[in-house]
mmCIF file of C-alpha atoms and ligand atoms in Angstrom:
data_model
loop_
_atom_site.group_PDB
_atom_site.id
_atom_site.type_symbol
_atom_site.label_atom_id
_atom_site.label_comp_id
_atom_site.label_asym_id
_atom_site.label_seq_id
_atom_site.Cartn_x
_atom_site.Cartn_y
_atom_site.Cartn_z
ATOM 1 C CA UNK A 1 110.406 96.906 95.779
ATOM 2 C CA UNK A 2 112.927 99.602 96.712
ATOM 3 C CA UNK A 3 112.702 101.702 99.840
ATOM 4 C CA UNK A 4 113.220 105.382 99.122
ATOM 5 C CA UNK A 5 115.211 108.007 101.001
ATOM 6 C CA UNK A 6 113.033 110.122 103.315
ATOM 7 C CA UNK A 7 113.453 113.911 103.274
ATOM 8 C CA UNK A 8 114.081 115.527 106.662
ATOM 9 C CA UNK A 9 112.511 118.858 107.608
ATOM 10 C CA UNK A 10 115.417 120.971 106.268
ATOM 11 C CA UNK A 11 114.695 119.757 102.701
ATOM 12 C CA UNK A 12 113.034 122.558 100.683
ATOM 13 C CA UNK A 13 110.625 120.127 98.987
ATOM 14 C CA UNK A 14 108.851 119.647 102.326
ATOM 15 C CA UNK A 15 108.015 123.363 102.428
ATOM 16 C CA UNK A 16 106.535 123.694 98.930
ATOM 17 C CA UNK A 17 103.131 122.928 97.434
ATOM 18 C CA UNK A 18 103.169 119.637 95.492
ATOM 19 C CA UNK A 19 101.738 119.454 91.953
ATOM 20 C CA UNK A 20 98.514 117.688 90.936
ATOM 21 C CA UNK A 21 98.914 114.331 89.151
ATOM 22 C CA UNK A 22 97.617 114.397 85.546
ATOM 23 C CA UNK A 23 95.214 111.586 84.658
ATOM 24 C CA UNK A 24 97.639 110.082 82.136
ATOM 25 C CA UNK A 25 100.303 109.915 84.862
ATOM 26 C CA UNK A 26 98.182 107.629 87.081
ATOM 27 C CA UNK A 27 99.501 104.648 85.069
ATOM 28 C CA UNK A 28 103.096 105.837 85.368
ATOM 29 C CA UNK A 29 103.067 106.171 89.163
ATOM 30 C CA UNK A 30 102.178 102.572 90.095
ATOM 31 C CA UNK A 31 105.799 101.740 90.937
ATOM 32 C CA UNK A 32 106.118 104.924 92.983
ATOM 33 C CA UNK A 33 103.018 103.935 94.986
ATOM 34 C CA UNK A 34 104.562 100.533 95.768
ATOM 35 C CA UNK A 35 107.850 102.152 96.782
ATOM 36 C CA UNK A 36 106.069 104.698 99.029
ATOM 37 C CA UNK A 37 104.220 101.867 100.776
ATOM 38 C CA UNK A 38 107.408 99.821 101.278
ATOM 39 C CA UNK A 39 109.236 102.893 102.582
ATOM 40 C CA UNK A 40 106.426 103.737 105.018
ATOM 41 C CA UNK A 41 106.198 100.170 106.300
ATOM 42 C CA UNK A 42 109.975 99.927 106.777
ATOM 43 C CA UNK A 43 109.730 103.053 108.951
ATOM 44 C CA UNK A 44 106.691 101.778 110.911
ATOM 45 C CA UNK A 45 104.654 104.706 109.684
ATOM 46 C CA UNK A 46 100.877 104.945 109.440
ATOM 47 C CA UNK A 47 101.051 107.316 106.493
ATOM 48 C CA UNK A 48 103.415 108.929 104.013
ATOM 49 C CA UNK A 49 103.255 111.717 101.400
ATOM 50 C CA UNK A 50 105.152 111.843 98.078
ATOM 51 C CA UNK A 51 107.163 114.981 98.957
ATOM 52 C CA UNK A 52 108.659 112.982 101.851
ATOM 53 C CA UNK A 53 110.372 110.772 99.249
ATOM 54 C CA UNK A 54 111.402 113.807 97.165
ATOM 55 C CA UNK A 55 108.512 113.523 94.685
ATOM 56 C CA UNK A 56 106.626 116.839 94.371
ATOM 57 C CA UNK A 57 103.247 115.244 93.522
ATOM 58 C CA UNK A 58 99.916 115.266 95.387
ATOM 59 C CA UNK A 59 99.936 111.605 96.445
ATOM 60 C CA UNK A 60 99.502 110.193 99.967
ATOM 61 C CA UNK A 61 99.208 106.753 101.513
ATOM 62 C CA UNK A 62 97.015 106.267 104.617
ATOM 63 C CA UNK A 63 97.582 103.082 106.604
ATOM 64 C CA UNK A 64 96.307 103.242 110.155
ATOM 65 C CA UNK A 65 97.194 100.355 112.412
ATOM 66 C CA UNK A 66 97.280 99.878 116.187
ATOM 67 C CA UNK A 67 100.501 101.285 117.629
ATOM 68 C CA UNK A 68 101.902 102.089 121.043
ATOM 69 C CA UNK A 69 100.344 105.570 121.160
ATOM 70 C CA UNK A 70 97.090 104.494 119.521
ATOM 71 C CA UNK A 71 96.534 100.926 120.688
ATOM 72 C CA UNK A 72 92.882 101.106 119.549
ATOM 73 C CA UNK A 73 93.669 102.647 116.147
ATOM 74 C CA UNK A 74 91.710 100.814 113.418
ATOM 75 C CA UNK A 75 93.643 98.351 111.297
ATOM 76 C CA UNK A 76 93.045 99.227 107.639
ATOM 77 C CA UNK A 77 94.350 98.154 104.248
ATOM 78 C CA UNK A 78 96.686 100.952 103.084
ATOM 79 C CA UNK A 79 94.880 103.413 100.796
ATOM 80 C CA UNK A 80 96.712 105.405 98.106
ATOM 81 C CA UNK A 81 95.004 108.770 97.587
ATOM 82 C CA UNK A 82 95.919 110.725 94.417
ATOM 83 C CA UNK A 83 95.058 114.444 94.277
ATOM 84 C CA UNK A 84 93.246 114.259 97.648
ATOM 85 C CA UNK A 85 90.907 117.173 98.396
ATOM 86 C CA UNK A 86 89.368 117.657 101.819
ATOM 87 C CA UNK A 87 85.804 118.718 100.924
ATOM 88 C CA UNK A 88 84.585 119.316 104.484
ATOM 89 C CA UNK A 89 85.915 119.027 107.991
ATOM 90 C CA UNK A 90 84.070 119.150 111.298
ATOM 91 C CA UNK A 91 84.275 122.137 113.633
ATOM 92 C CA UNK A 92 84.713 119.553 116.345
ATOM 93 C CA UNK A 93 88.418 119.050 116.931
ATOM 94 C CA UNK A 94 90.472 116.672 119.039
ATOM 95 C CA UNK A 95 94.072 116.654 120.178
ATOM 96 C CA UNK A 96 96.331 113.684 119.688
ATOM 97 C CA UNK A 97 99.930 112.622 119.456
ATOM 98 C CA UNK A 98 101.672 112.997 116.140
ATOM 99 C CA UNK A 99 105.077 112.174 114.829
ATOM 100 C CA UNK A 100 106.590 112.565 111.386
ATOM 101 C CA UNK A 101 109.060 110.501 109.402
ATOM 102 C CA UNK A 102 110.592 113.801 108.293
ATOM 103 C CA UNK A 103 110.888 115.279 111.794
ATOM 104 C CA UNK A 104 112.818 112.625 113.707
ATOM 105 C CA UNK A 105 112.650 112.267 117.494
ATOM 106 C CA UNK A 106 109.757 114.732 117.787
ATOM 107 C CA UNK A 107 106.291 113.994 119.150
ATOM 108 C CA UNK A 108 103.615 116.537 120.038
ATOM 109 C CA UNK A 109 99.902 116.835 120.686
ATOM 110 C CA UNK A 110 98.218 118.378 117.624
ATOM 111 C CA UNK A 111 94.615 119.610 117.349
ATOM 112 C CA UNK A 112 92.851 118.250 114.247
ATOM 113 C CA UNK A 113 89.269 118.110 112.936
ATOM 114 C CA UNK A 114 87.592 115.040 114.402
ATOM 115 C CA UNK A 115 85.826 114.215 111.113
ATOM 116 C CA UNK A 116 86.298 114.989 107.429
ATOM 117 C CA UNK A 117 85.048 114.223 103.910
ATOM 118 C CA UNK A 118 87.680 113.682 101.249
ATOM 119 C CA UNK A 119 87.667 113.222 97.448
ATOM 120 C CA UNK A 120 90.575 111.502 95.727
ATOM 121 C CA UNK A 121 91.563 109.304 92.812
ATOM 122 C CA UNK A 122 92.413 105.663 93.537
ATOM 123 C CA UNK A 123 95.510 103.994 92.060
ATOM 124 C CA UNK A 124 93.209 102.555 89.371
ATOM 125 C CA UNK A 125 92.193 106.096 88.440
ATOM 126 C CA UNK A 126 88.616 106.178 89.739
ATOM 127 C CA UNK A 127 87.292 109.136 91.713
ATOM 128 C CA UNK A 128 86.097 108.341 95.259
ATOM 129 C CA UNK A 129 84.537 110.390 98.085
ATOM 130 C CA UNK A 130 84.624 109.099 101.660
ATOM 131 C CA UNK A 131 84.252 110.250 105.269
ATOM 132 C CA UNK A 132 86.765 109.494 108.032
ATOM 133 C CA UNK A 133 86.996 110.291 111.725
ATOM 134 C CA UNK A 134 89.378 109.876 114.645
ATOM 135 C CA UNK A 135 92.916 108.650 114.095
ATOM 136 C CA UNK A 136 92.455 107.961 110.377
ATOM 137 C CA UNK A 137 91.137 111.512 109.866
ATOM 138 C CA UNK A 138 94.206 112.728 111.780
ATOM 139 C CA UNK A 139 96.587 110.839 109.480
ATOM 140 C CA UNK A 140 94.787 112.215 106.397
ATOM 141 C CA UNK A 141 95.101 115.811 107.658
ATOM 142 C CA UNK A 142 98.787 115.254 108.514
ATOM 143 C CA UNK A 143 99.509 113.806 105.040
ATOM 144 C CA UNK A 144 97.485 116.454 103.176
ATOM 145 C CA UNK A 145 99.472 119.100 105.070
ATOM 146 C CA UNK A 146 102.645 117.586 103.574
ATOM 147 C CA UNK A 147 101.217 118.261 100.090
ATOM 148 C CA UNK A 148 100.962 121.960 101.022
ATOM 149 C CA UNK A 149 104.418 122.158 102.593
ATOM 150 C CA UNK A 150 103.117 122.185 106.174
ATOM 151 C CA UNK A 151 104.801 120.084 108.910
ATOM 152 C CA UNK A 152 102.997 119.233 112.146
ATOM 153 C CA UNK A 153 105.145 121.472 114.410
ATOM 154 C CA UNK A 154 103.613 124.415 112.493
ATOM 155 C CA UNK A 155 100.194 123.252 113.710
ATOM 156 C CA UNK A 156 100.995 123.555 117.423
ATOM 157 C CA UNK A 157 98.899 126.052 119.369
HETATM 158 O O1 K2U B 1 105.547 111.423 108.519
HETATM 159 C C1 K2U B 1 104.423 111.011 108.205
HETATM 160 O O2 K2U B 1 103.655 111.634 107.490
HETATM 161 C C2 K2U B 1 103.986 109.706 108.767
HETATM 162 C C3 K2U B 1 103.579 109.816 110.202
HETATM 163 C C4 K2U B 1 102.081 109.850 110.131
HETATM 164 C C5 K2U B 1 101.333 110.232 111.352
HETATM 165 C C6 K2U B 1 100.227 111.074 111.207
HETATM 166 C C7 K2U B 1 99.464 111.439 112.279
HETATM 167 C C8 K2U B 1 99.747 110.958 113.536
HETATM 168 C C9 K2U B 1 100.838 110.120 113.702
HETATM 169 C C10 K2U B 1 101.644 109.749 112.613
HETATM 170 C C11 K2U B 1 104.275 108.587 110.819
HETATM 171 O O3 K2U B 1 103.387 107.550 110.888
HETATM 172 S S1 K2U B 1 105.186 108.890 112.276
HETATM 173 C C12 K2U B 1 105.186 107.418 113.204
HETATM 174 C C13 K2U B 1 104.000 107.342 114.145
HETATM 175 C C14 K2U B 1 103.069 106.338 114.019
HETATM 176 C C15 K2U B 1 101.968 106.304 114.888
HETATM 177 C C16 K2U B 1 101.788 107.290 115.859
HETATM 178 C C17 K2U B 1 102.736 108.308 115.963
HETATM 179 C C18 K2U B 1 103.839 108.341 115.104
HETATM 180 ZN ZN1 ZN B 2 104.758 113.661 108.401
#
């Protein structure tokens, strides 16, 4: 599986809203999903969004794993989320370190909702709703921001 080039923050695609994936396209994007995962893993990321690999579609991968800043982050099987929609997020927020594959050499504390409920399509095309909290919820908010052209430095207080 190929690794894809990652857009840096000066690329216009990172500042635009990505398009919804049509249900017939779900079959066509299987290779893209594999390439996004390989690209994220090669960069030691815990998430990635399609616009970061120059694809203007509403697709993210969430793949929390323990890392130096979040040694107690949960280890999870990577989840591909197609057309993710955050249905609800808690008023309770928490601050935590973030980085971005598209904003090299930058780390900052970002305030995010502690908990959220999300609806998305899986890579097999079924609709799922699930709740997440903590670091995984943080990754989801960071990746969903990418789909709306928002980078984490724009979220700083
Ligand atoms: O650029 C991306 O979207 C991937 C980020 C995801 C991320 C979201 C929230 C908090 C941290 C990272 C990359 O994983 S950046 C690498 C990284 C990994 C763990 C912690 C901090 C930075
Ligand atoms: Zn990012």
